[in-house]
């Protein structure tokens, strides 16, 4: 097996790996208490993330502001599953707020925003039509 020039000692050299995104799907690349980064771009306000779209400045700055109308608007994206990231802490919205998802037969999970970011990565990697509604406080 040939070795690279300058490596006559046959030592093991580190290999740099780079994530390849041939499908150009939006990936959440970082998440903190007051930000979410998608494809390396940092967002400091609540946002919606789907494999093929990002909606910055989602007008839900805190869970108490979330209404059934906000959830109803998500249906236009035709998600298979909705992940609601409720901020730094897991907090459940009233059932009436989630009624549009229930009526449409769309699966949903409520979790803190960090967990929603991690779950989005897994589901998106499986090729699922996932929508992450992330509250960034």
Coordinates of C-alpha atoms in Angstrom, one line a residue:
X1 CA 0.0 0.0 0.0
X2 CA 1.5 3.4 -1.0
X3 CA 2.0 6.0 1.7
X4 CA 1.7 9.7 1.2
X5 CA 4.9 11.6 0.5
X6 CA 6.6 12.7 3.7
X7 CA 5.2 9.8 5.7
X8 CA 8.1 7.4 5.3
X9 CA 7.6 6.3 9.0
X10 CA 4.2 4.8 8.0
X11 CA 2.5 6.5 11.0
X12 CA -1.2 6.7 11.1
X13 CA -2.3 10.1 9.9
X14 CA -5.5 11.8 11.0
X15 CA -8.3 11.9 8.5
X16 CA -10.5 15.0 8.2
X17 CA -14.1 14.1 7.6
X18 CA -16.6 16.6 6.2
X19 CA -20.4 16.2 6.3
X20 CA -21.8 16.0 2.8
X21 CA -25.3 17.1 2.1
X22 CA -26.1 16.0 -1.4
X23 CA -29.8 16.5 -0.9
X24 CA -29.3 20.0 0.5
X25 CA -31.6 19.3 3.4
X26 CA -31.6 21.8 6.2
X27 CA -29.6 20.5 9.2
X28 CA -29.6 21.9 12.7
X29 CA -25.9 22.4 13.3
X30 CA -26.0 23.8 16.9
X31 CA -28.4 24.7 19.6
X32 CA -28.0 26.8 22.7
X33 CA -30.3 28.4 25.3
X34 CA -30.8 31.5 23.2
X35 CA -30.0 30.4 19.6
X36 CA -30.4 27.6 17.0
X37 CA -28.0 27.3 14.1
X38 CA -29.2 25.8 10.8
X39 CA -26.6 25.0 8.2
X40 CA -24.2 27.1 10.3
X41 CA -26.5 30.2 10.3
X42 CA -27.4 31.3 13.8
X43 CA -31.0 32.3 14.7
X44 CA -31.8 34.0 17.9
X45 CA -35.6 34.1 17.5
X46 CA -38.1 31.3 17.3
X47 CA -38.2 29.6 13.9
X48 CA -39.6 26.7 11.9
X49 CA -37.2 24.2 10.3
X50 CA -38.1 21.7 7.7
X51 CA -35.8 19.7 5.4
X52 CA -36.6 22.0 2.5
X53 CA -37.5 25.3 4.2
X54 CA -36.7 27.6 7.0
X55 CA -39.1 30.2 8.4
X56 CA -37.2 32.6 10.5
X57 CA -38.9 34.9 13.0
X58 CA -41.8 32.6 13.8
X59 CA -44.0 34.9 15.9
X60 CA -44.1 32.7 19.0
X61 CA -41.5 34.1 21.4
X62 CA -42.7 32.0 24.3
X63 CA -45.0 29.1 24.8
X64 CA -47.8 31.2 26.4
X65 CA -48.1 33.1 23.1
X66 CA -48.7 29.8 21.1
X67 CA -52.3 29.6 19.7
X68 CA -54.2 27.0 17.7
X69 CA -53.9 29.5 14.8
X70 CA -50.1 29.1 14.9
X71 CA -50.5 25.3 14.8
X72 CA -53.1 25.5 12.0
X73 CA -50.6 27.5 9.9
X74 CA -48.1 24.6 10.1
X75 CA -50.5 22.3 8.3
X76 CA -49.8 24.1 5.0
X77 CA -46.3 22.6 5.0
X78 CA -47.9 19.1 5.1
X79 CA -45.6 17.7 7.8
X80 CA -45.5 14.0 8.7
X81 CA -44.6 14.9 12.3
X82 CA -44.3 18.2 14.2
X83 CA -41.7 18.7 16.9
X84 CA -42.5 21.5 19.2
X85 CA -39.5 22.8 21.1
X86 CA -40.9 24.8 24.1
X87 CA -37.7 26.6 25.0
X88 CA -35.1 25.8 27.7
X89 CA -37.7 23.8 29.7
X90 CA -40.2 21.2 28.7
X91 CA -43.7 22.7 29.1
X92 CA -46.9 21.4 27.7
X93 CA -49.3 23.7 25.8
X94 CA -53.1 23.3 26.4
X95 CA -54.6 20.5 24.4
X96 CA -56.9 23.0 22.6
X97 CA -53.8 24.6 21.0
X98 CA -52.7 21.2 19.5
X99 CA -56.2 20.4 18.3
X100 CA -55.4 21.2 14.6
X101 CA -52.7 18.5 14.6
X102 CA -54.9 16.0 16.3
X103 CA -57.8 16.7 13.8
X104 CA -55.4 16.4 10.8
X105 CA -53.9 13.1 12.1
X106 CA -50.4 14.5 12.2
X107 CA -48.1 13.1 14.8
X108 CA -46.4 15.5 17.2
X109 CA -43.9 15.5 20.1
X110 CA -43.5 18.2 22.7
X111 CA -40.0 18.6 24.2
X112 CA -37.5 21.3 25.2
X113 CA -35.9 23.0 22.2
X114 CA -32.6 21.2 22.6
X115 CA -34.2 17.8 22.5
X116 CA -36.4 18.9 19.5
X117 CA -33.2 19.9 17.6
X118 CA -31.6 16.5 18.3
X119 CA -34.8 14.6 17.4
X120 CA -35.2 16.7 14.2
X121 CA -31.7 15.6 13.1
X122 CA -32.6 11.9 13.6
X123 CA -35.9 12.1 11.8
X124 CA -34.6 14.2 9.0
X125 CA -31.7 11.8 8.5
X126 CA -34.3 9.0 8.1
X127 CA -35.9 11.0 5.3
X128 CA -39.0 11.9 7.2
X129 CA -41.0 15.0 6.4
X130 CA -40.5 16.6 9.8
X131 CA -41.2 20.2 10.9
X132 CA -39.5 21.6 14.0
X133 CA -41.3 24.5 15.5
X134 CA -38.6 25.9 17.8
X135 CA -39.2 28.5 20.5
X136 CA -35.9 30.3 21.1
X137 CA -36.2 32.6 24.2

